[in-house]
Amino acid sequence: MLANPRETGLLLAGNALLSGLDHNDLHLILPHLSRVSVGHGEILFDANDGIDWIYFPETAIIALVEHDDNGRSIETGLVGREGFVGWTAVMGYPLATCRAIVQLDGGTLLRVGTRTLATACHVSQTLLHTLLQFVEAMTVQMSCSMLANATYPLSSRLARWLLMRHDRMPVDEIHVHHDEISASLGVRRASITDCLHLLEGERLIRSRRGKIVIVDRAGLIARAGGSYGVAEEHQRAAIRSANDQAQKLEPTVTATDLRHRRMVTAETPPVGRNC
Amino acid sequence: MLANPRETGLLLAGNALLSGLDHNDLHLILPHLSRVSVGHGEILFDANDGIDWIYFPETAIIALVEHDDNGRSIETGLVGREGFVGWTAVMGYPLATCRAIVQLDGGTLLRVGTRTLATACHVSQTLLHTLLQFVEAMTVQMSCSMLANATYPLSSRLARWLLMRHDRMPVDEIHVHHDEISASLGVRRASITDCLHLLEGERLIRSRRGKIVIVDRAGLIARAGGSYGVAEEHQRAAIRSANDQAQKLEPTVTATDLRHRRMVTAETPPVGRNC
DNA sequence: ACCCACCGGTACGCCAGCGTACAATCGTAA
DNA sequence: TTACGATTGTACGCTGGCGTACCGGTGGGT
């Protein structure tokens, strides 16, 4: 974990939620942000840990995992540069309620001390609301996951999971093992292997040992049925709504912000969303 | 829907979240509360509806339901007198993100205008935090539901659902049809019928047409395996934490508050919780 | 008192995904 | 280059819950 601060341009580029803040809010926390580099599998915090830092992913992807003491566990949410983790602290509860695991190797996060951010939220209602709207988007993501888990076949849920990972990456190559996917979706490893073959047979992905390449994103969306898209559309709507509320005309989307923009901006609605 | 205001004692008794507020916060919204009586199946709001009112259940129970346009749907959360619904408005997003359906006949809710509550939250950070902590508890409930849905057999999930309903009622008799349960859990009606027979065979419940009587609560908890208890324990912890933060010594638990206290206070940890 | 719509009981074949096991392959370290 | 551990491919029987269908009982309405 190496810390490394304070070049405004770079900081803005990394996390879409931060780069969407207006100047006042941004400058409340900018001086207190530091960048950390994290490795695959690193646990930012576990359930019932005290939350010392709030993390804003740049290139990192964070999985939220609910687990019990019998070894059962399930991924409840996925967070990338569009959001942050550690929100329970922002909401007044000092402990984490689930595990947060890094899903990527060598990704970076920006972090700020919990107390600092809480103070900043106390000062700025708009900052607080921006953060809360992301939390709200996460509840929608969870709701959609529940619906998907309950009513869609594994092939669709796998397609959805791949899309969600893809949304949060700048490239088409996902480095992941079947094991991890099976843990995320709460199914057998062998079931994932089978389903990946299925999707590969349909030329939607290419799958090699340790990595999966997204070949036909639109096809994957179709394969996901209605399980993909609602949460993503909501996220866009929430951002639009927030921008409308803060009717300042300063550009909230910077050039660098467009890099992996699949889900963060309104310009590119996912192709062929059928739901 | 009949409105009927303003006798402080009664109002306090009904909703545990409100009755846990300190005097200042309570008096911010008390004058604007009105009581409404709702019928079974009534929809308080639907996904993408504007939220005009925030509802605090007294005897009513509200199910939150995520649904798509193909008729798929799933219950994502259950809210009783321990909480409220319509929180997206508190978090700065003006629309509902899921359907809210009344699960009980003749129950009552207290409601307050969205704008009024938003203003009150703007004035009082402690009020806002109290509300947000409940939202946070709901995310935990959702996480636990996801884990349960993914890893527990239907009989356990049914037991869990019955317990959650029971927690939010003052009596042991649940008026419900197999159809509704199956819709809540996202399974076949016939599967529910079978599982109810199973539980009845184990003397955990008695089941008649249109109603289910909780006979052996501890047994149900055992039947639920680890799927029941974590979210409930968290809710208690959150309340304790909030009370600690507001270190005022005024009694936050009133006598009337103890009526159906199963899940709201710390005095009665669920018997035999094994997780 | 009767009727009928609603609700619950039950059956039957089906299949997605499970649990388990083991073999084949790949990548890396020595 | 070899070897070994990690990862993936595959098989096999199993079963929980599905889809569907039909029947019978109940209770509320007229």
XYZ file of C-alpha atoms (C1' of nucleotides) in Angstrom:
610
model
C 0.000 0.000 0.000
C 1.809 3.111 -1.164
C 0.391 6.531 -0.540
C 0.890 9.276 -3.052
C -1.048 12.513 -3.072
C -2.242 15.663 -4.529
C -2.046 16.133 -8.283
C -5.541 17.363 -8.856
C -5.898 16.249 -12.429
C -5.032 12.661 -11.787
C -7.174 12.440 -8.727
C -10.199 13.657 -10.595
C -9.721 11.212 -13.380
C -9.768 8.170 -11.217
C -13.105 8.043 -9.495
C -16.267 9.105 -11.251
C -18.168 9.881 -8.093
C -15.449 12.239 -6.914
C -14.979 13.807 -10.316
C -18.702 14.511 -10.408
C -18.517 16.626 -7.263
C -18.660 20.379 -7.527
C -15.586 22.371 -6.644
C -16.562 23.203 -3.111
C -17.297 19.623 -2.156
C -14.254 18.334 -3.917
C -11.952 20.711 -2.146
C -13.381 19.659 1.181
C -11.863 16.220 0.803
C -9.245 16.550 -1.894
C -6.459 17.526 0.504
C -7.167 14.440 2.574
C -7.259 11.898 -0.204
C -4.443 9.495 -0.721
C -3.966 6.853 -3.340
C -3.347 3.254 -2.413
C -2.548 0.304 -4.593
C -4.183 -2.972 -3.676
C -3.713 -6.579 -4.607
C -6.177 -9.219 -5.603
C -7.957 -10.749 -2.639
C -6.992 -8.008 -0.245
C -9.675 -7.394 2.344
C -10.360 -3.704 2.890
C -12.546 -4.489 5.860
C -14.561 -7.368 7.213
C -17.995 -7.501 8.789
C -17.950 -5.798 12.186
C -14.580 -4.193 11.598
C -14.318 -0.572 12.504
C -14.130 1.537 9.369
C -11.050 3.716 9.414
C -11.012 4.621 5.749
C -13.568 5.245 3.084
C -12.391 3.969 -0.297
C -13.105 5.383 -3.735
C -11.992 2.892 -6.400
C -10.097 4.155 -9.397
C -9.067 1.129 -11.389
C -9.797 -1.305 -8.566
C -13.020 -3.255 -8.271
C -14.429 -4.124 -4.884
C -16.769 -6.999 -4.147
C -19.007 -6.845 -1.130
C -19.522 -10.260 0.369
C -22.023 -11.397 2.953
C -20.941 -14.478 4.835
C -21.854 -16.487 7.893
C -19.768 -18.699 10.140
C -20.657 -21.896 8.324
C -18.611 -20.921 5.319
C -21.605 -19.877 3.277
C -21.089 -16.660 1.429
C -22.394 -14.656 -1.468
C -21.394 -11.544 -3.314
C -23.952 -8.867 -2.558
C -22.545 -6.012 -4.558
C -19.846 -4.842 -6.917
C -18.318 -1.386 -6.750
C -15.964 0.285 -9.179
C -14.971 3.813 -10.021
C -18.611 4.883 -10.078
C -18.848 4.655 -6.298
C -17.204 4.023 -2.972
C -17.201 1.559 -0.103
C -17.498 2.054 3.615
C -20.770 3.918 3.471
C -22.113 2.590 6.745
C -19.795 5.084 8.418
C -21.334 7.904 6.408
C -24.730 6.725 7.596
C -23.790 6.890 11.232
C -22.955 3.264 11.970
C -19.287 2.896 12.801
C -18.783 -0.729 11.769
C -18.698 -2.516 8.457
C -21.588 -4.879 7.837
C -19.961 -7.053 5.243
C -16.596 -7.978 3.841
C -15.063 -5.836 1.094
C -12.599 -7.710 -1.123
C -10.441 -6.420 -3.924
C -11.195 -8.217 -7.179
C -8.309 -7.059 -9.275
C -4.586 -7.073 -9.108
C -2.707 -3.813 -8.952
C -5.760 -1.603 -8.981
C -5.768 1.717 -7.208
C -8.142 3.353 -4.789
C -8.374 6.771 -3.293
C -9.071 6.802 0.392
C -9.992 9.349 2.997
C -10.207 9.001 6.756
C -13.677 8.164 7.982
C -13.766 11.012 10.458
C -12.598 13.502 7.856
C -15.285 12.466 5.422
C -17.959 12.480 8.116
C -16.996 16.015 9.004
C -17.064 17.043 5.372
C -20.539 15.552 5.040
C -21.582 17.479 8.078
C -20.406 20.665 6.408
C -21.819 19.994 2.955
C -25.293 18.620 2.390
C -24.643 18.236 -1.307
C -21.629 16.058 -0.667
C -23.654 13.922 1.703
C -26.453 13.592 -0.824
C -24.091 12.607 -3.578
C -22.689 9.842 -1.428
C -26.131 8.754 -0.280
C -27.412 8.562 -3.802
C -24.705 6.105 -4.580
C -25.682 4.046 -1.549
C -29.191 4.132 -2.841
C -27.980 2.934 -6.231
C -26.314 0.044 -4.444
C -29.610 -0.961 -2.844
C -31.053 -1.050 -6.334
C -28.162 -3.180 -7.495
C -28.858 -5.548 -4.636
C -32.562 -5.681 -5.406
C -31.827 -6.512 -9.011
C -29.390 -9.195 -7.944
C -32.068 -10.712 -5.741
C -34.504 -10.774 -8.612
C -31.893 -12.247 -10.901
C -30.861 -14.925 -8.437
C -34.439 -15.912 -7.843
C -35.743 -16.005 -11.368
C -32.970 -16.340 -13.947
C -30.987 -19.403 -14.964
C -27.315 -19.516 -14.223
C -26.280 -18.710 -17.776
C -28.113 -15.385 -17.560
C -26.737 -14.585 -14.158
C -23.247 -15.378 -15.330
C -23.701 -13.094 -18.321
C -24.927 -10.394 -15.981
C -21.946 -10.828 -13.708
C -19.526 -10.596 -16.607
C -21.225 -7.430 -17.786
C -21.055 -5.876 -14.355
C -17.363 -6.631 -14.162
C -16.879 -5.318 -17.680
C -18.681 -2.085 -16.852
C -16.109 -1.363 -14.214
C -13.021 -2.030 -16.323
C -11.332 -0.119 -19.116
C -10.474 -3.267 -21.085
C -12.276 -6.358 -22.328
C -10.152 -8.881 -20.553
C -11.274 -10.084 -17.148
C -8.676 -11.881 -15.076
C -10.601 -14.292 -12.948
C -10.790 -17.968 -12.075
C -13.894 -20.093 -12.246
C -13.607 -20.570 -8.505
C -14.066 -16.894 -7.777
C -17.032 -16.572 -10.058
C -18.683 -19.559 -8.451
C -18.148 -18.039 -5.022
C -19.597 -14.745 -6.201
C -22.703 -16.321 -7.629
C -23.052 -18.940 -4.929
C -22.889 -21.956 -7.242
C -20.529 -24.852 -7.998
C -17.258 -24.220 -9.721
C -18.115 -26.893 -12.283
C -21.374 -25.146 -13.118
C -19.424 -22.028 -14.009
C -17.083 -24.013 -16.222
C -20.066 -25.456 -18.083
C -21.804 -22.122 -18.478
C -18.657 -20.415 -19.670
C -18.382 -23.055 -22.366
C -21.949 -22.323 -23.291
C -21.281 -18.607 -23.661
C -18.065 -19.283 -25.513
C -19.931 -21.573 -27.878
C -22.188 -18.652 -28.671
C -19.133 -16.481 -29.393
C -20.015 -14.067 -26.614
C -16.747 -14.523 -24.781
C -13.414 -16.192 -25.169
C -12.192 -18.070 -22.170
C -8.611 -19.005 -21.385
C -7.067 -20.195 -18.200
C -7.359 -17.373 -15.743
C -8.985 -14.892 -18.060
C -12.167 -14.212 -19.944
C -12.404 -11.866 -22.902
C -15.667 -10.096 -23.604
C -16.237 -10.565 -27.328
C -19.870 -9.659 -27.904
C -21.186 -7.347 -25.270
C -24.571 -6.865 -26.899
C -24.933 -10.594 -27.138
C -24.165 -10.965 -23.472
C -26.795 -8.416 -22.622
C -29.298 -10.383 -24.646
C -28.148 -13.555 -22.900
C -28.701 -11.928 -19.524
C -32.330 -11.412 -20.413
C -33.884 -8.736 -18.257
C -31.492 -9.365 -15.413
C -28.992 -6.792 -16.644
C -29.798 -3.173 -17.174
C -32.297 -2.004 -14.618
C -29.759 -1.192 -11.927
C -27.445 0.371 -14.469
C -30.214 2.514 -15.885
C -31.125 3.586 -12.385
C -27.585 4.623 -11.697
C -27.635 6.859 -14.747
C -30.999 8.287 -13.769
C -29.720 9.052 -10.287
C -26.699 10.881 -11.685
C -28.895 12.861 -14.043
C -31.230 13.699 -11.205
C -28.338 14.850 -9.047
C -26.956 16.997 -11.855
C -30.357 18.549 -12.379
C -30.603 19.376 -8.728
C -27.208 21.005 -8.723
C -28.058 23.184 -11.685
C -24.648 24.654 -11.946
C -23.385 24.621 -15.459
C -19.849 23.621 -14.731
C -18.918 20.541 -16.715
C -19.273 17.508 -14.502
C -17.914 15.142 -17.104
C -14.278 15.675 -17.868
C -12.455 14.357 -20.850
C -10.534 11.822 -18.852
C -13.802 10.696 -17.338
C -14.782 9.131 -20.616
C -12.287 6.337 -20.517
C -14.347 3.492 -19.264
C -17.619 5.183 -19.355
C -19.873 2.280 -20.118
C -22.040 2.695 -17.108
C -21.179 5.995 -15.597
C -22.336 8.517 -18.162
C -25.527 8.864 -20.065
C -23.941 9.045 -23.509
C -23.771 5.333 -24.108
C -26.819 3.425 -23.038
C -25.973 -0.258 -23.154
C -26.819 -1.574 -26.571
C -29.869 -3.729 -26.915
C -31.022 -3.502 -23.350
C -34.271 -5.381 -23.375
C -36.026 -4.950 -20.106
C -57.397 6.254 4.021
C -58.547 8.257 6.991
C -56.383 10.934 8.482
C -56.400 11.546 12.195
C -53.787 13.524 14.022
C -52.040 14.685 17.003
C -52.438 12.769 20.263
C -48.820 12.489 21.255
C -49.036 9.355 23.345
C -50.638 7.258 20.677
C -48.332 8.484 18.000
C -45.283 7.561 19.999
C -46.543 4.116 20.702
C -47.054 3.143 17.134
C -43.723 3.327 15.411
C -40.559 2.315 17.177
C -38.275 4.410 15.042
C -40.250 7.536 15.799
C -40.624 6.721 19.463
C -36.868 6.315 19.678
C -36.261 9.885 18.523
C -35.255 12.497 21.023
C -37.691 15.267 21.866
C -36.267 17.837 19.517
C -36.323 15.596 16.485
C -39.723 14.236 17.329
C -41.248 17.661 17.610
C -39.825 18.587 14.236
C -42.145 16.148 12.526
C -44.838 15.328 15.060
C -47.102 18.180 14.002
C -46.974 16.981 10.426
C -47.712 13.344 11.028
C -51.057 11.902 10.179
C -52.335 8.399 10.628
C -53.696 6.410 7.731
C -55.347 3.037 7.688
C -54.454 0.772 4.804
C -55.845 -2.387 3.337
C -54.171 -5.582 2.264
C -52.562 -5.299 -1.141
C -52.640 -1.543 -1.210
C -49.667 -0.116 -3.085
C -48.100 2.830 -1.289
C -45.933 3.560 -4.275
C -44.540 1.781 -7.269
C -41.124 1.840 -8.876
C -40.486 5.243 -10.483
C -43.419 6.855 -8.748
C -42.733 10.189 -7.184
C -42.673 9.881 -3.423
C -45.153 12.272 -1.857
C -45.284 10.688 1.570
C -42.883 8.908 3.822
C -44.599 6.140 5.775
C -43.854 4.899 9.271
C -45.758 1.650 9.911
C -47.542 1.178 13.188
C -49.421 -2.086 12.944
C -49.033 -2.322 9.179
C -46.347 -4.356 7.490
C -44.902 -3.239 4.182
C -43.258 -5.507 1.645
C -40.790 -4.036 -0.806
C -40.976 -5.788 -4.121
C -38.598 -5.626 -7.052
C -40.201 -6.509 -10.347
C -39.538 -6.338 -14.053
C -41.896 -6.131 -16.996
C -41.938 -9.854 -17.637
C -43.946 -10.513 -14.521
C -40.971 -11.690 -12.523
C -40.876 -10.291 -9.040
C -39.364 -10.889 -5.651
C -39.768 -9.477 -2.199
C -36.592 -7.604 -1.346
C -37.469 -6.360 2.104
C -40.000 -6.325 4.904
C -40.650 -3.261 7.025
C -42.750 -2.966 10.141
C -42.966 -0.606 13.067
C -39.195 -0.695 13.472
C -38.697 1.399 10.366
C -40.139 3.376 7.512
C -40.491 3.308 3.750
C -39.791 5.921 1.129
C -36.180 6.456 2.095
C -34.934 7.174 -1.387
C -36.458 10.629 -0.949
C -34.453 11.134 2.221
C -31.348 10.195 0.297
C -31.918 12.792 -2.345
C -33.515 10.742 -5.110
C -37.098 11.826 -5.678
C -38.527 8.584 -7.079
C -39.289 5.220 -5.583
C -37.088 2.399 -6.800
C -39.396 -0.464 -5.976
C -42.981 -1.229 -5.183
C -44.206 -0.978 -1.595
C -47.198 -3.179 -0.822
C -49.234 -3.447 2.357
C -49.199 -6.980 3.709
C -51.882 -6.716 6.318
C -55.492 -5.766 6.472
C -56.532 -2.770 8.511
C -53.064 -1.856 9.675
C -52.115 1.733 10.341
C -49.227 3.888 9.265
C -48.091 7.332 10.180
C -47.099 9.476 7.266
C -45.388 12.776 6.711
C -44.942 14.790 3.559
C -41.688 14.112 1.785
C -40.716 17.748 1.609
C -41.478 18.282 5.271
C -39.319 15.359 6.297
C -36.512 16.418 3.987
C -36.539 19.846 5.565
C -36.531 18.335 9.035
C -33.541 16.203 8.093
C -31.829 19.292 6.821
C -32.347 20.917 10.202
C -31.433 17.953 12.357
C -28.432 15.759 11.653
C -29.463 13.342 14.370
C -32.845 12.812 12.771
C -31.183 12.187 9.442
C -28.768 9.731 10.977
C -31.522 7.841 12.715
C -33.333 7.415 9.437
C -30.165 6.507 7.583
C -29.263 3.892 10.128
C -32.529 2.192 9.426
C -31.810 2.299 5.710
C -28.505 0.738 6.481
C -30.234 -1.975 8.491
C -32.366 -2.663 5.445
C -29.288 -3.185 3.308
C -28.196 -5.752 5.860
C -31.601 -7.398 5.687
C -31.238 -7.561 1.928
C -27.747 -9.010 2.142
C -28.958 -11.695 4.509
C -31.862 -12.483 2.211
C -29.437 -12.873 -0.663
C -27.320 -15.262 1.337
C -30.402 -17.179 2.432
C -31.808 -17.415 -1.072
C -28.522 -18.617 -2.446
C -27.591 -21.188 0.143
C -30.574 -22.387 2.176
C -33.297 -24.854 1.221
C -36.813 -23.603 0.864
C -37.941 -24.956 4.226
C -35.370 -22.762 5.974
C -36.223 -19.733 3.935
C -39.889 -20.225 4.640
C -39.167 -20.481 8.353
C -37.152 -17.304 8.102
C -39.936 -15.510 6.302
C -42.477 -16.553 8.902
C -40.186 -15.321 11.661
C -39.702 -11.988 9.970
C -43.436 -11.552 9.641
C -43.912 -12.654 13.229
C -41.333 -10.142 14.440
C -43.423 -7.353 13.041
C -46.759 -8.444 14.527
C -48.185 -8.343 18.024
C -49.920 -11.729 17.698
C -48.994 -15.230 16.598
C -51.509 -15.529 13.817
C -50.421 -14.579 10.337
C -53.176 -14.029 7.809
C -51.683 -14.972 4.512
C -52.291 -17.214 1.523
C -49.795 -19.639 0.084
C -49.860 -17.609 -3.097
C -48.506 -14.520 -1.428
C -45.724 -16.396 0.307
C -44.716 -18.017 -2.942
C -44.585 -14.619 -4.613
C -42.501 -13.228 -1.763
C -39.976 -16.025 -1.893
C -40.045 -16.400 -5.649
C -41.097 -20.045 -5.709
C -44.140 -22.112 -6.728
C -47.314 -21.950 -4.710
C -47.298 -25.734 -4.463
C -43.792 -25.713 -3.001
C -45.021 -23.481 -0.204
C -47.945 -25.791 0.482
C -45.561 -28.715 0.779
C -43.126 -26.880 3.023
C -45.885 -25.617 5.287
C -46.985 -29.203 5.753
C -43.443 -30.064 6.635
C -43.258 -27.350 9.285
C -46.686 -28.257 10.578
C -45.613 -31.868 10.852
C -42.815 -30.708 13.085
C -45.316 -28.824 15.262
C -43.648 -25.501 14.524
C -46.772 -23.930 13.078
C -50.440 -24.630 12.624
C -51.823 -23.890 9.221
C -55.431 -23.283 8.301
C -56.971 -21.807 5.193
C -55.777 -18.251 5.012
C -53.848 -18.218 8.242
C -50.737 -19.612 9.881
C -50.210 -19.753 13.619
C -46.699 -19.623 15.002
C -46.577 -22.423 17.570
C -42.899 -22.960 18.276
C -40.845 -19.902 17.552
C -37.599 -21.345 18.842
C -38.143 -24.386 16.679
C -38.653 -22.197 13.649
C -35.429 -20.387 14.357
C -33.645 -23.706 14.498
C -35.350 -24.713 11.255
C -34.158 -21.526 9.612
C -30.587 -22.561 10.311
C -28.290 -19.584 10.201
C -30.513 -17.729 7.770
C -32.431 -15.973 10.530
C -30.840 -13.771 13.113
C -27.935 -11.900 11.646
C -29.961 -9.027 10.237
C -32.058 -8.869 13.386
C -28.988 -8.788 15.588
C -27.556 -6.033 13.444
C -30.687 -3.989 13.835
C -30.385 -4.215 17.591
C -26.709 -3.321 17.445
C -27.475 -0.298 15.304
C -30.079 0.914 17.767
C -27.696 0.425 20.650
C -24.997 2.262 18.758
C -27.341 5.143 18.005
C -28.415 5.341 21.627
C -24.801 5.385 22.734
C -24.025 8.197 20.367
C -26.936 10.235 21.617
C -25.847 9.847 25.201
C -28.862 11.550 26.571
C -30.401 9.648 29.401
C -33.995 10.155 28.493
C -35.791 6.821 28.222
C -35.922 5.767 24.618
C -38.039 2.715 25.303
C -41.503 3.481 26.539
C -43.837 1.071 28.214
C -46.113 0.864 25.227
C -43.093 0.232 23.079
C -42.775 -3.205 24.550
C -45.856 -4.644 22.946
C -44.400 -6.441 20.031
C -40.847 -5.995 20.954
C -39.395 -9.166 19.532
C -36.962 -7.494 17.280
C -36.848 -3.870 18.176
C -35.299 -3.807 21.631
C -32.293 -5.466 23.080
C -34.072 -7.036 26.039
C -35.193 -10.155 24.244
C -32.568 -11.710 22.083
C -34.240 -14.317 19.912
C -34.141 -17.643 21.677
C -31.707 -20.206 20.370
C -30.220 -18.063 17.678
C -27.538 -20.274 16.217
C -25.406 -18.338 13.856
C -79.775 -22.836 0.977
C -77.220 -22.820 -2.801
C -73.575 -21.539 -5.835
C -69.342 -20.394 -7.300
C -64.946 -18.396 -7.044
C -61.067 -18.911 -4.498
C -57.824 -21.517 -2.061
C -55.362 -25.547 -0.810
C -53.925 -30.613 -1.598
C -51.749 -33.626 -4.572
C -49.601 -35.854 -8.499
C -46.223 -36.624 -12.282
C -42.611 -36.009 -15.283
C -38.788 -32.979 -15.790
C -34.426 -30.646 -15.395
C -31.040 -27.274 -13.633
C -27.794 -27.347 -10.704
C -25.642 -30.155 -6.824
C -21.917 -33.098 -4.690
C -18.283 -35.583 -5.665
C -14.590 -37.433 -7.977
C -10.927 -37.776 -11.005
C -8.347 -36.812 -15.119
C -6.193 -33.516 -18.201
C -3.820 -29.346 -18.888
C -1.349 -25.171 -18.047
C 2.167 -22.134 -15.941
C 5.758 -21.471 -13.041
C 9.588 -22.468 -10.255
C 13.579 -25.041 -9.859
C 13.574 -29.422 -19.127
C 11.167 -31.329 -15.620
C 8.022 -31.407 -11.972
C 4.478 -29.944 -9.327
C 0.616 -27.309 -7.899
C -3.077 -24.779 -9.505
C -6.738 -24.602 -12.668
C -9.949 -26.483 -15.762
C -12.617 -30.349 -18.139
C -15.788 -33.886 -17.527
C -18.623 -37.567 -15.751
C -22.418 -39.598 -12.968
C -26.090 -40.148 -10.059
C -29.005 -37.347 -7.267
C -32.635 -34.221 -5.755
C -35.061 -29.932 -4.792
C -37.933 -27.339 -6.806
C -40.359 -26.466 -11.422
C -44.417 -26.478 -14.613
C -48.637 -28.000 -15.048
C -52.799 -29.895 -14.107
C -56.732 -31.303 -11.738
C -59.514 -32.071 -7.908
C -61.926 -31.067 -3.678
C -63.107 -28.263 0.115
C -64.435 -23.766 2.103
C -66.671 -19.805 2.806
C -68.731 -15.587 1.307
C -72.366 -13.693 -1.477
C -77.168 -13.694 -3.049
